[in-house]
Amino acid sequence: MKQQYNGPKRIAVLGSTGSIGTQTLDIISRHSDRYAATVLAAGTRVDDLIAQALRHRPAIAIIGDETLLPRLREALAPLGIATAAGADALAEATTRDDVDMVVTATVGYSGLLPTIAAIRAGKDIALANKETMVVAGALITGMLAESSTRIFPVDSEHSAIYQCLQGEDRDAVSRLIITASGGPFRTWERERIAAARAADALNHPNWSMGAKITIDSATMLNKAFEIIEARWLFDIAPERIEAIVHPQSIIHSMVEFRDGALKAQMGVPDMELPIAYALGETTRLADVSAPCDLLAAHSLTFEQPDVHKFPCLGLAHYALDRAGNTACVINAANEVAVAAFLRDTIGFNDIYRTITTSLERVEFIADPSLDDLVATNALARTRAAEFINTLSHSR
Ligand code: MG
């Protein structure tokens, strides 16, 4: 029988040393009467993980890279903090009895299996890893229907939509309008974009984020992924989801209703607000984010996104129309291409070329199982790496 537990909500933070992870832990520190981190998990930054564990005293700390486990164990064993390494340990940790909510803040495809483990265990999820919904939206939606898990979106756009939907009849929604900053290359000419290097793309105008998502913002594939994520999170037809460029990033997204009303959630660009809203299951905490000074913002502007300049944006509706394992291929090829771009091995436009070439070279599966998606992910990575090899030899 389940024991009665009345203490702070126990949180597993997957990806604790990344941008969302550290901000989540900041909120947990400031609201220790409400929250406690019982699981901390990082990929490779073992020293950061040790420092976090010393401060938060979780039940267990997990490192993705197994070669770093001895170091983690040596630092934390004297404190009675359990340690583990690897993908299986990560998935297992989400199902622990001392976890009430899982924050999925890992980067990329690696978020998929722990998210599925959490759903199977009926744990609530604060979803920050959008790739999970991109890769396996249909599968996850099916699993959620048979689980007690509730999903609270952390991505700022989806949090905004979620906030706008509170108290509303879902049938009254006519459109979701996802705002995009336009990224660092919004005003650049095409020729200049073609020659852009990693350092240019990492210079995001509004948001401070990890390297991978910052490159995805520059190609606008991040926005394509957010359209796909919204389709599954809010169970809405793809043709009712649009992206609009709003360079000030004050409106985080909007919902249009059938009577013509348009609701927007506004605020300064600060991820702590959507994180805190998700941790609190829509409870609004004090002192989360600075108030939004509209006079300082001065004006809010909107533009049509340029899909010719940013063809990755067009992949959203392509992936949703073609469905099956399409988005899984796009995500895998993109992860390989972004890593190559960050190493300066390929050019900026080669990211899109790597994705479209991989789509041609990976067999389409109409109704993929989890095993099919795991295989698709592996094959798409191989095909992407092969294509990048031909590119870097010709450079
Ligand atoms: Mg976002």
mmCIF file of C-alpha atoms and ligand atoms in Angstrom:
data_model
loop_
_atom_site.group_PDB
_atom_site.id
_atom_site.type_symbol
_atom_site.label_atom_id
_atom_site.label_comp_id
_atom_site.label_asym_id
_atom_site.label_seq_id
_atom_site.Cartn_x
_atom_site.Cartn_y
_atom_site.Cartn_z
ATOM 1 C CA MET A 1 0.000 0.000 0.000
ATOM 2 C CA LYS A 2 1.157 3.512 -0.796
ATOM 3 C CA GLN A 3 2.310 5.457 2.229
ATOM 4 C CA GLN A 4 0.897 8.873 2.881
ATOM 5 C CA TYR A 5 3.422 11.554 1.952
ATOM 6 C CA ASN A 6 2.910 15.202 2.832
ATOM 7 C CA GLY A 7 6.345 16.720 2.213
ATOM 8 C CA PRO A 8 7.556 18.878 -0.671
ATOM 9 C CA LYS A 9 6.864 17.663 -4.200
ATOM 10 C CA ARG A 10 9.724 15.355 -5.181
ATOM 11 C CA ILE A 11 11.237 16.195 -8.531
ATOM 12 C CA ALA A 12 13.504 14.201 -10.854
ATOM 13 C CA VAL A 13 15.508 16.665 -12.950
ATOM 14 C CA LEU A 14 16.802 14.990 -16.103
ATOM 15 C CA GLY A 15 19.408 17.201 -17.723
ATOM 16 C CA SER A 16 20.091 19.022 -14.458
ATOM 17 C CA THR A 17 23.296 20.775 -15.590
ATOM 18 C CA GLY A 18 21.791 22.274 -18.763
ATOM 19 C CA SER A 19 20.044 25.604 -19.146
ATOM 20 C CA ILE A 20 16.534 24.414 -18.168
ATOM 21 C CA GLY A 21 17.929 22.056 -15.509
ATOM 22 C CA THR A 22 19.877 24.738 -13.646
ATOM 23 C CA GLN A 23 16.928 27.139 -13.782
ATOM 24 C CA THR A 24 14.657 24.385 -12.450
ATOM 25 C CA LEU A 25 17.032 23.841 -9.540
ATOM 26 C CA ASP A 26 17.097 27.586 -8.855
ATOM 27 C CA ILE A 27 13.316 27.542 -8.489
ATOM 28 C CA ILE A 28 13.487 24.447 -6.284
ATOM 29 C CA SER A 29 16.074 26.209 -4.053
ATOM 30 C CA ARG A 30 13.951 29.330 -3.730
ATOM 31 C CA HIS A 31 10.832 27.290 -2.941
ATOM 32 C CA SER A 32 12.254 24.471 -0.829
ATOM 33 C CA ASP A 33 9.027 24.412 1.205
ATOM 34 C CA ARG A 34 7.258 23.218 -1.959
ATOM 35 C CA TYR A 35 9.875 21.285 -3.918
ATOM 36 C CA ALA A 36 12.803 18.933 -3.416
ATOM 37 C CA ALA A 37 15.082 17.399 -6.060
ATOM 38 C CA THR A 38 15.287 13.666 -5.386
ATOM 39 C CA VAL A 39 16.903 12.658 -8.696
ATOM 40 C CA LEU A 40 19.562 14.642 -10.551
ATOM 41 C CA ALA A 41 20.804 13.412 -13.920
ATOM 42 C CA ALA A 42 23.368 14.887 -16.294
ATOM 43 C CA GLY A 43 25.071 13.723 -19.479
ATOM 44 C CA THR A 44 28.768 14.460 -19.107
ATOM 45 C CA ARG A 45 29.257 17.485 -16.801
ATOM 46 C CA VAL A 46 30.184 15.446 -13.753
ATOM 47 C CA ASP A 47 31.723 18.287 -11.722
ATOM 48 C CA ASP A 48 28.615 20.423 -12.123
ATOM 49 C CA LEU A 49 26.482 17.418 -11.159
ATOM 50 C CA ILE A 50 28.562 16.825 -8.017
ATOM 51 C CA ALA A 51 28.200 20.483 -7.010
ATOM 52 C CA GLN A 52 24.426 20.296 -7.537
ATOM 53 C CA ALA A 53 24.199 17.069 -5.520
ATOM 54 C CA LEU A 54 26.158 18.611 -2.625
ATOM 55 C CA ARG A 55 23.662 21.432 -2.549
ATOM 56 C CA HIS A 56 20.389 19.591 -3.168
ATOM 57 C CA ARG A 57 21.175 16.233 -1.502
ATOM 58 C CA PRO A 58 19.127 14.075 -3.922
ATOM 59 C CA ALA A 59 18.507 10.384 -3.239
ATOM 60 C CA ILE A 60 20.412 9.526 -6.420
ATOM 61 C CA ALA A 61 22.661 11.247 -8.964
ATOM 62 C CA ILE A 62 23.020 9.764 -12.455
ATOM 63 C CA ILE A 63 25.627 10.455 -15.105
ATOM 64 C CA GLY A 64 25.056 9.513 -18.751
ATOM 65 C CA ASP A 65 28.715 8.837 -19.517
ATOM 66 C CA GLU A 66 29.540 5.589 -17.687
ATOM 67 C CA THR A 67 33.286 6.318 -17.601
ATOM 68 C CA LEU A 68 32.547 9.199 -15.204
ATOM 69 C CA LEU A 69 30.711 7.035 -12.654
ATOM 70 C CA PRO A 70 33.749 6.266 -10.414
ATOM 71 C CA ARG A 71 34.381 9.981 -9.994
ATOM 72 C CA LEU A 72 30.724 10.667 -9.186
ATOM 73 C CA ARG A 73 30.581 7.765 -6.738
ATOM 74 C CA GLU A 74 33.758 8.810 -4.956
ATOM 75 C CA ALA A 75 32.385 12.310 -4.381
ATOM 76 C CA LEU A 76 28.870 11.355 -3.302
ATOM 77 C CA ALA A 77 29.135 7.963 -1.545
ATOM 78 C CA PRO A 78 30.406 9.520 1.723
ATOM 79 C CA LEU A 79 27.201 11.594 1.826
ATOM 80 C CA GLY A 80 24.979 8.557 1.341
ATOM 81 C CA ILE A 81 23.845 9.724 -2.101
ATOM 82 C CA ALA A 82 23.348 6.808 -4.476
ATOM 83 C CA THR A 83 24.960 7.012 -7.916
ATOM 84 C CA ALA A 84 24.369 5.309 -11.264
ATOM 85 C CA ALA A 85 25.258 5.715 -14.936
ATOM 86 C CA GLY A 86 23.822 5.092 -18.368
ATOM 87 C CA ALA A 87 20.530 5.300 -20.221
ATOM 88 C CA ASP A 88 18.822 2.385 -18.420
ATOM 89 C CA ALA A 89 19.581 3.880 -14.998
ATOM 90 C CA LEU A 90 18.122 7.164 -16.195
ATOM 91 C CA ALA A 91 14.872 5.578 -17.371
ATOM 92 C CA GLU A 92 14.630 3.537 -14.166
ATOM 93 C CA ALA A 93 15.107 6.590 -11.954
ATOM 94 C CA THR A 94 11.974 8.236 -13.353
ATOM 95 C CA THR A 95 9.853 5.394 -11.944
ATOM 96 C CA ARG A 96 11.114 5.614 -8.320
ATOM 97 C CA ASP A 97 8.611 5.843 -5.463
ATOM 98 C CA ASP A 98 10.260 9.053 -4.245
ATOM 99 C CA VAL A 99 9.536 10.868 -7.534
ATOM 100 C CA ASP A 100 6.270 12.807 -7.984
ATOM 101 C CA MET A 101 7.201 14.720 -11.143
ATOM 102 C CA VAL A 102 9.835 14.293 -13.835
ATOM 103 C CA VAL A 103 11.358 17.345 -15.515
ATOM 104 C CA THR A 104 12.613 16.190 -18.922
ATOM 105 C CA ALA A 105 15.288 18.749 -19.726
ATOM 106 C CA THR A 106 17.698 16.481 -21.573
ATOM 107 C CA VAL A 107 18.678 17.486 -25.118
ATOM 108 C CA GLY A 108 17.391 15.645 -28.162
ATOM 109 C CA TYR A 109 16.429 12.047 -28.773
ATOM 110 C CA SER A 110 17.907 10.920 -25.434
ATOM 111 C CA GLY A 111 14.762 12.248 -23.746
ATOM 112 C CA LEU A 112 12.514 9.677 -25.408
ATOM 113 C CA LEU A 113 13.081 6.502 -23.377
ATOM 114 C CA PRO A 114 13.054 8.120 -19.911
ATOM 115 C CA THR A 115 9.844 9.964 -20.870
ATOM 116 C CA ILE A 116 8.211 6.700 -21.904
ATOM 117 C CA ALA A 117 9.373 5.046 -18.656
ATOM 118 C CA ALA A 118 7.836 7.918 -16.662
ATOM 119 C CA ILE A 119 4.523 7.586 -18.541
ATOM 120 C CA ARG A 120 4.427 3.838 -17.955
ATOM 121 C CA ALA A 121 4.965 4.511 -14.234
ATOM 122 C CA GLY A 122 2.201 7.143 -14.221
ATOM 123 C CA LYS A 123 4.518 10.001 -13.171
ATOM 124 C CA ASP A 124 3.609 13.585 -14.003
ATOM 125 C CA ILE A 125 5.961 15.222 -16.480
ATOM 126 C CA ALA A 126 7.161 18.794 -16.906
ATOM 127 C CA LEU A 127 8.062 18.460 -20.563
ATOM 128 C CA ALA A 128 11.046 20.494 -21.678
ATOM 129 C CA ASN A 129 12.417 17.981 -24.170
ATOM 130 C CA LYS A 130 10.428 18.787 -27.322
ATOM 131 C CA GLU A 131 12.239 16.165 -29.405
ATOM 132 C CA THR A 132 10.290 13.458 -27.557
ATOM 133 C CA MET A 133 6.999 14.702 -29.008
ATOM 134 C CA VAL A 134 8.612 15.329 -32.393
ATOM 135 C CA VAL A 135 10.026 11.807 -32.666
ATOM 136 C CA ALA A 136 7.144 9.864 -31.144
ATOM 137 C CA GLY A 137 4.119 12.160 -30.788
ATOM 138 C CA ALA A 138 1.536 9.608 -31.964
ATOM 139 C CA LEU A 139 3.006 6.825 -29.837
ATOM 140 C CA ILE A 140 3.276 8.997 -26.703
ATOM 141 C CA THR A 141 -0.265 10.310 -27.145
ATOM 142 C CA GLY A 142 -1.506 6.720 -27.273
ATOM 143 C CA MET A 143 0.427 5.856 -24.107
ATOM 144 C CA LEU A 144 -0.877 8.926 -22.281
ATOM 145 C CA ALA A 145 -4.452 7.844 -22.957
ATOM 146 C CA GLU A 146 -3.791 4.718 -20.890
ATOM 147 C CA SER A 147 -1.730 6.343 -18.133
ATOM 148 C CA SER A 148 -2.441 8.621 -15.179
ATOM 149 C CA THR A 149 0.485 10.828 -16.276
ATOM 150 C CA ARG A 150 -0.274 14.503 -16.841
ATOM 151 C CA ILE A 151 1.991 16.590 -19.052
ATOM 152 C CA PHE A 152 2.806 20.207 -18.182
ATOM 153 C CA PRO A 153 4.606 21.961 -21.030
ATOM 154 C CA VAL A 154 7.802 23.877 -20.251
ATOM 155 C CA ASP A 155 8.634 25.130 -23.739
ATOM 156 C CA SER A 156 7.704 28.830 -23.472
ATOM 157 C CA GLU A 157 5.362 28.773 -26.480
ATOM 158 C CA HIS A 158 3.477 25.715 -25.277
ATOM 159 C CA SER A 159 3.310 27.052 -21.744
ATOM 160 C CA ALA A 160 1.803 30.235 -23.210
ATOM 161 C CA ILE A 161 -0.821 28.257 -25.126
ATOM 162 C CA TYR A 162 -1.510 26.151 -22.051
ATOM 163 C CA GLN A 163 -1.989 29.314 -19.981
ATOM 164 C CA CYS A 164 -4.331 30.785 -22.639
ATOM 165 C CA LEU A 165 -6.398 27.591 -22.662
ATOM 166 C CA GLN A 166 -7.143 27.621 -18.923
ATOM 167 C CA GLY A 167 -10.877 27.832 -18.393
ATOM 168 C CA GLU A 168 -11.624 27.593 -22.102
ATOM 169 C CA ASP A 169 -13.646 25.071 -24.050
ATOM 170 C CA ARG A 170 -11.237 23.191 -26.319
ATOM 171 C CA ASP A 171 -13.900 22.996 -29.037
ATOM 172 C CA ALA A 172 -13.931 26.800 -29.210
ATOM 173 C CA VAL A 173 -10.281 26.978 -30.314
ATOM 174 C CA SER A 174 -9.851 27.916 -33.963
ATOM 175 C CA ARG A 175 -6.067 28.451 -34.235
ATOM 176 C CA LEU A 176 -2.836 28.237 -32.283
ATOM 177 C CA ILE A 177 -0.377 30.973 -33.206
ATOM 178 C CA ILE A 178 3.162 30.161 -32.154
ATOM 179 C CA THR A 179 5.460 33.154 -31.989
ATOM 180 C CA ALA A 180 9.074 33.016 -33.179
ATOM 181 C CA SER A 181 11.821 35.530 -32.492
ATOM 182 C CA GLY A 182 13.157 34.813 -35.974
ATOM 183 C CA GLY A 183 16.557 33.972 -34.535
ATOM 184 C CA PRO A 184 19.904 35.692 -35.167
ATOM 185 C CA PHE A 185 19.593 35.600 -38.999
ATOM 186 C CA ARG A 186 16.124 37.107 -39.369
ATOM 187 C CA THR A 187 17.411 40.265 -41.061
ATOM 188 C CA TRP A 188 20.377 38.677 -42.882
ATOM 189 C CA GLU A 189 20.497 38.285 -46.678
ATOM 190 C CA ARG A 190 20.547 34.743 -48.022
ATOM 191 C CA GLU A 191 24.178 34.916 -49.171
ATOM 192 C CA ARG A 192 25.306 35.992 -45.732
ATOM 193 C CA ILE A 193 23.286 33.193 -44.078
ATOM 194 C CA ALA A 194 24.924 30.649 -46.400
ATOM 195 C CA ALA A 195 28.339 31.688 -45.083
ATOM 196 C CA ALA A 196 27.316 31.805 -41.384
ATOM 197 C CA ARG A 197 29.472 29.961 -38.877
ATOM 198 C CA ALA A 198 28.574 28.446 -35.510
ATOM 199 C CA ALA A 199 29.639 31.564 -33.589
ATOM 200 C CA ASP A 200 27.169 33.704 -35.605
ATOM 201 C CA ALA A 201 24.306 31.300 -34.993
ATOM 202 C CA LEU A 202 25.051 30.995 -31.264
ATOM 203 C CA ASN A 203 24.457 34.709 -30.859
ATOM 204 C CA HIS A 204 20.687 34.597 -30.182
ATOM 205 C CA PRO A 205 19.040 38.021 -29.768
ATOM 206 C CA ASN A 206 16.534 37.259 -26.970
ATOM 207 C CA TRP A 207 16.990 33.884 -25.339
ATOM 208 C CA SER A 208 19.962 32.379 -23.537
ATOM 209 C CA MET A 209 19.798 28.638 -24.223
ATOM 210 C CA GLY A 210 21.949 25.579 -24.850
ATOM 211 C CA ALA A 211 23.974 25.311 -28.081
ATOM 212 C CA LYS A 212 21.778 22.739 -29.830
ATOM 213 C CA ILE A 213 18.492 24.608 -29.435
ATOM 214 C CA THR A 214 20.189 27.893 -30.341
ATOM 215 C CA ILE A 215 21.275 26.442 -33.699
ATOM 216 C CA ASP A 216 17.763 25.032 -34.143
ATOM 217 C CA SER A 217 16.462 28.575 -33.562
ATOM 218 C CA ALA A 218 18.799 29.946 -36.228
ATOM 219 C CA THR A 219 17.551 27.420 -38.832
ATOM 220 C CA MET A 220 13.993 27.825 -37.447
ATOM 221 C CA LEU A 221 13.743 24.044 -37.204
ATOM 222 C CA ASN A 222 13.078 24.738 -33.523
ATOM 223 C CA LYS A 223 9.836 26.453 -34.580
ATOM 224 C CA ALA A 224 8.974 23.534 -36.862
ATOM 225 C CA PHE A 225 9.482 21.204 -33.901
ATOM 226 C CA GLU A 226 7.270 23.427 -31.759
ATOM 227 C CA ILE A 227 4.452 23.180 -34.336
ATOM 228 C CA ILE A 228 4.765 19.383 -34.218
ATOM 229 C CA GLU A 229 4.925 19.436 -30.416
ATOM 230 C CA ALA A 230 1.771 21.622 -30.277
ATOM 231 C CA ARG A 231 -0.097 19.298 -32.628
ATOM 232 C CA TRP A 232 0.354 16.430 -30.157
ATOM 233 C CA LEU A 233 0.207 18.292 -26.840
ATOM 234 C CA PHE A 234 -3.037 20.084 -27.675
ATOM 235 C CA ASP A 235 -4.572 17.488 -30.018
ATOM 236 C CA ILE A 236 -5.255 20.024 -32.741
ATOM 237 C CA ALA A 237 -5.272 19.597 -36.528
ATOM 238 C CA PRO A 238 -1.954 20.682 -38.102
ATOM 239 C CA GLU A 239 -3.651 23.174 -40.450
ATOM 240 C CA ARG A 240 -4.833 25.094 -37.376
ATOM 241 C CA ILE A 241 -1.287 25.770 -36.160
ATOM 242 C CA GLU A 242 0.756 28.670 -37.500
ATOM 243 C CA ALA A 243 4.046 30.344 -36.722
ATOM 244 C CA ILE A 244 4.429 34.123 -36.778
ATOM 245 C CA VAL A 245 7.624 36.094 -36.307
ATOM 246 C CA HIS A 246 7.564 38.461 -33.337
ATOM 247 C CA PRO A 247 11.110 39.741 -32.855
ATOM 248 C CA GLN A 248 10.631 41.199 -29.342
ATOM 249 C CA SER A 249 9.696 37.826 -27.769
ATOM 250 C CA ILE A 250 7.203 39.460 -25.388
ATOM 251 C CA ILE A 251 4.173 37.507 -26.618
ATOM 252 C CA HIS A 252 5.088 33.859 -26.093
ATOM 253 C CA SER A 253 2.210 32.481 -28.189
ATOM 254 C CA MET A 254 -1.496 32.989 -28.786
ATOM 255 C CA VAL A 255 -4.772 31.132 -29.058
ATOM 256 C CA GLU A 256 -7.523 32.293 -31.381
ATOM 257 C CA PHE A 257 -11.100 31.289 -30.585
ATOM 258 C CA ARG A 258 -14.094 30.827 -32.878
ATOM 259 C CA ASP A 259 -15.699 34.092 -31.757
ATOM 260 C CA GLY A 260 -12.617 35.964 -33.016
ATOM 261 C CA ALA A 261 -11.044 36.492 -29.572
ATOM 262 C CA LEU A 262 -7.265 36.254 -29.510
ATOM 263 C CA LYS A 263 -5.580 35.471 -26.191
ATOM 264 C CA ALA A 264 -1.862 36.027 -25.739
ATOM 265 C CA GLN A 265 0.444 35.286 -22.843
ATOM 266 C CA MET A 266 3.054 37.988 -22.418
ATOM 267 C CA GLY A 267 6.139 38.454 -20.302
ATOM 268 C CA VAL A 268 9.862 39.070 -20.448
ATOM 269 C CA PRO A 269 11.787 36.249 -22.155
ATOM 270 C CA ASP A 270 12.652 34.186 -19.074
ATOM 271 C CA MET A 271 12.291 30.406 -18.895
ATOM 272 C CA GLU A 272 11.799 30.420 -15.122
ATOM 273 C CA LEU A 273 8.174 31.445 -15.569
ATOM 274 C CA PRO A 274 7.130 28.464 -17.711
ATOM 275 C CA ILE A 275 9.247 26.125 -15.548
ATOM 276 C CA ALA A 276 7.620 27.347 -12.325
ATOM 277 C CA TYR A 277 4.136 27.192 -13.889
ATOM 278 C CA ALA A 278 4.756 23.562 -14.868
ATOM 279 C CA LEU A 279 6.244 22.537 -11.503
ATOM 280 C CA GLY A 280 3.274 24.138 -9.764
ATOM 281 C CA GLU A 281 0.691 22.564 -12.098
ATOM 282 C CA THR A 282 -0.635 26.054 -12.983
ATOM 283 C CA THR A 283 -0.056 27.540 -9.502
ATOM 284 C CA ARG A 284 1.476 31.005 -9.859
ATOM 285 C CA LEU A 285 4.344 31.544 -7.415
ATOM 286 C CA ALA A 286 5.586 34.942 -6.234
ATOM 287 C CA ASP A 287 8.889 36.408 -7.455
ATOM 288 C CA VAL A 288 9.390 34.114 -10.426
ATOM 289 C CA SER A 289 10.095 36.513 -13.268
ATOM 290 C CA ALA A 290 10.593 40.285 -13.577
ATOM 291 C CA PRO A 291 7.394 42.161 -14.481
ATOM 292 C CA CYS A 292 7.004 43.034 -18.141
ATOM 293 C CA ASP A 293 7.498 46.760 -18.748
ATOM 294 C CA LEU A 294 5.458 47.452 -21.883
ATOM 295 C CA LEU A 295 6.605 51.070 -22.063
ATOM 296 C CA ALA A 296 10.202 49.870 -22.169
ATOM 297 C CA ALA A 297 9.269 47.263 -24.789
ATOM 298 C CA HIS A 298 7.838 50.246 -26.709
ATOM 299 C CA SER A 299 6.341 48.322 -29.616
ATOM 300 C CA LEU A 300 5.397 44.791 -30.539
ATOM 301 C CA THR A 301 5.784 43.851 -34.196
ATOM 302 C CA PHE A 302 4.839 40.841 -36.305
ATOM 303 C CA GLU A 303 6.096 39.430 -39.596
ATOM 304 C CA GLN A 304 5.343 36.511 -41.863
ATOM 305 C CA PRO A 305 8.167 33.948 -41.518
ATOM 306 C CA ASP A 306 10.323 33.565 -44.637
ATOM 307 C CA VAL A 307 10.272 29.857 -45.517
ATOM 308 C CA HIS A 308 12.507 30.434 -48.537
ATOM 309 C CA LYS A 309 15.238 31.807 -46.311
ATOM 310 C CA PHE A 310 14.506 29.260 -43.571
ATOM 311 C CA PRO A 311 13.326 26.088 -45.361
ATOM 312 C CA CYS A 312 13.575 24.034 -42.154
ATOM 313 C CA LEU A 313 10.390 25.771 -40.969
ATOM 314 C CA GLY A 314 8.494 24.154 -43.848
ATOM 315 C CA LEU A 315 9.449 20.713 -42.538
ATOM 316 C CA ALA A 316 6.795 20.953 -39.789
ATOM 317 C CA HIS A 317 3.747 20.567 -41.991
ATOM 318 C CA TYR A 318 5.627 18.207 -44.320
ATOM 319 C CA ALA A 319 6.346 15.932 -41.352
ATOM 320 C CA LEU A 320 2.801 16.136 -39.988
ATOM 321 C CA ASP A 321 1.227 15.439 -43.419
ATOM 322 C CA ARG A 322 3.545 12.537 -44.267
ATOM 323 C CA ALA A 323 3.485 11.331 -40.613
ATOM 324 C CA GLY A 324 4.885 7.878 -39.732
ATOM 325 C CA ASN A 325 8.614 7.976 -38.958
ATOM 326 C CA THR A 326 9.195 11.211 -40.932
ATOM 327 C CA ALA A 327 9.740 13.537 -37.973
ATOM 328 C CA CYS A 328 11.976 10.927 -36.330
ATOM 329 C CA VAL A 329 14.251 10.992 -39.405
ATOM 330 C CA ILE A 330 14.256 14.800 -39.445
ATOM 331 C CA ASN A 331 15.206 14.968 -35.779
ATOM 332 C CA ALA A 332 17.985 12.377 -36.017
ATOM 333 C CA ALA A 333 19.531 13.899 -39.136
ATOM 334 C CA ASN A 334 19.322 17.336 -37.566
ATOM 335 C CA GLU A 335 21.106 16.239 -34.379
ATOM 336 C CA VAL A 336 23.990 14.871 -36.449
ATOM 337 C CA ALA A 337 24.050 17.930 -38.721
ATOM 338 C CA VAL A 338 23.956 20.436 -35.854
ATOM 339 C CA ALA A 339 26.861 18.658 -34.136
ATOM 340 C CA ALA A 340 28.832 18.857 -37.416
ATOM 341 C CA PHE A 341 27.949 22.532 -37.859
ATOM 342 C CA LEU A 342 29.074 23.286 -34.281
ATOM 343 C CA ARG A 343 32.427 21.634 -35.154
ATOM 344 C CA ASP A 344 32.593 23.851 -38.296
ATOM 345 C CA THR A 345 32.602 20.690 -40.445
ATOM 346 C CA ILE A 346 29.618 21.752 -42.579
ATOM 347 C CA GLY A 347 27.985 25.011 -43.627
ATOM 348 C CA PHE A 348 24.722 26.433 -42.289
ATOM 349 C CA ASN A 349 22.563 25.449 -45.288
ATOM 350 C CA ASP A 350 24.046 21.941 -45.179
ATOM 351 C CA ILE A 351 21.916 21.309 -42.084
ATOM 352 C CA TYR A 352 18.762 21.419 -44.234
ATOM 353 C CA ARG A 353 20.449 19.432 -47.028
ATOM 354 C CA THR A 354 21.476 16.731 -44.556
ATOM 355 C CA ILE A 355 17.886 16.436 -43.332
ATOM 356 C CA THR A 356 16.309 16.211 -46.805
ATOM 357 C CA THR A 357 18.948 13.755 -48.038
ATOM 358 C CA SER A 358 18.376 11.543 -44.996
ATOM 359 C CA LEU A 359 14.619 11.638 -45.656
ATOM 360 C CA GLU A 360 15.281 10.232 -49.133
ATOM 361 C CA ARG A 361 17.567 7.509 -47.806
ATOM 362 C CA VAL A 362 15.588 6.136 -44.865
ATOM 363 C CA GLU A 363 12.634 3.861 -45.554
ATOM 364 C CA PHE A 364 9.229 5.347 -44.708
ATOM 365 C CA ILE A 365 7.249 3.482 -42.047
ATOM 366 C CA ALA A 366 3.575 4.508 -41.855
ATOM 367 C CA ASP A 367 2.740 3.303 -38.349
ATOM 368 C CA PRO A 368 6.018 2.859 -36.466
ATOM 369 C CA SER A 369 6.316 0.951 -33.184
ATOM 370 C CA LEU A 370 8.794 2.098 -30.543
ATOM 371 C CA ASP A 371 11.310 -0.430 -31.907
ATOM 372 C CA ASP A 372 10.784 0.988 -35.416
ATOM 373 C CA LEU A 373 11.492 4.495 -34.122
ATOM 374 C CA VAL A 374 14.645 3.353 -32.313
ATOM 375 C CA ALA A 375 15.816 1.709 -35.570
ATOM 376 C CA THR A 376 14.823 4.748 -37.650
ATOM 377 C CA ASN A 377 16.776 7.029 -35.335
ATOM 378 C CA ALA A 378 19.904 4.884 -35.663
ATOM 379 C CA LEU A 379 19.628 4.523 -39.446
ATOM 380 C CA ALA A 380 18.925 8.221 -40.031
ATOM 381 C CA ARG A 381 22.035 9.092 -38.005
ATOM 382 C CA THR A 382 24.123 6.776 -40.155
ATOM 383 C CA ARG A 383 22.717 8.200 -43.401
ATOM 384 C CA ALA A 384 23.230 11.761 -42.162
ATOM 385 C CA ALA A 385 26.831 11.044 -41.155
ATOM 386 C CA GLU A 386 27.529 9.438 -44.559
ATOM 387 C CA PHE A 387 26.174 12.478 -46.371
ATOM 388 C CA ILE A 388 28.149 14.869 -44.152
ATOM 389 C CA ASN A 389 31.279 12.865 -44.934
ATOM 390 C CA THR A 390 30.807 13.545 -48.659
ATOM 391 C CA LEU A 391 30.268 17.247 -47.905
ATOM 392 C CA SER A 392 33.299 17.702 -45.696
ATOM 393 C CA HIS A 393 35.508 15.956 -48.274
ATOM 394 C CA SER A 394 34.391 18.397 -50.930
ATOM 395 C CA ARG A 395 34.950 21.462 -48.725
HETATM 396 MG MG MG B 1 10.414 27.472 -27.414
#
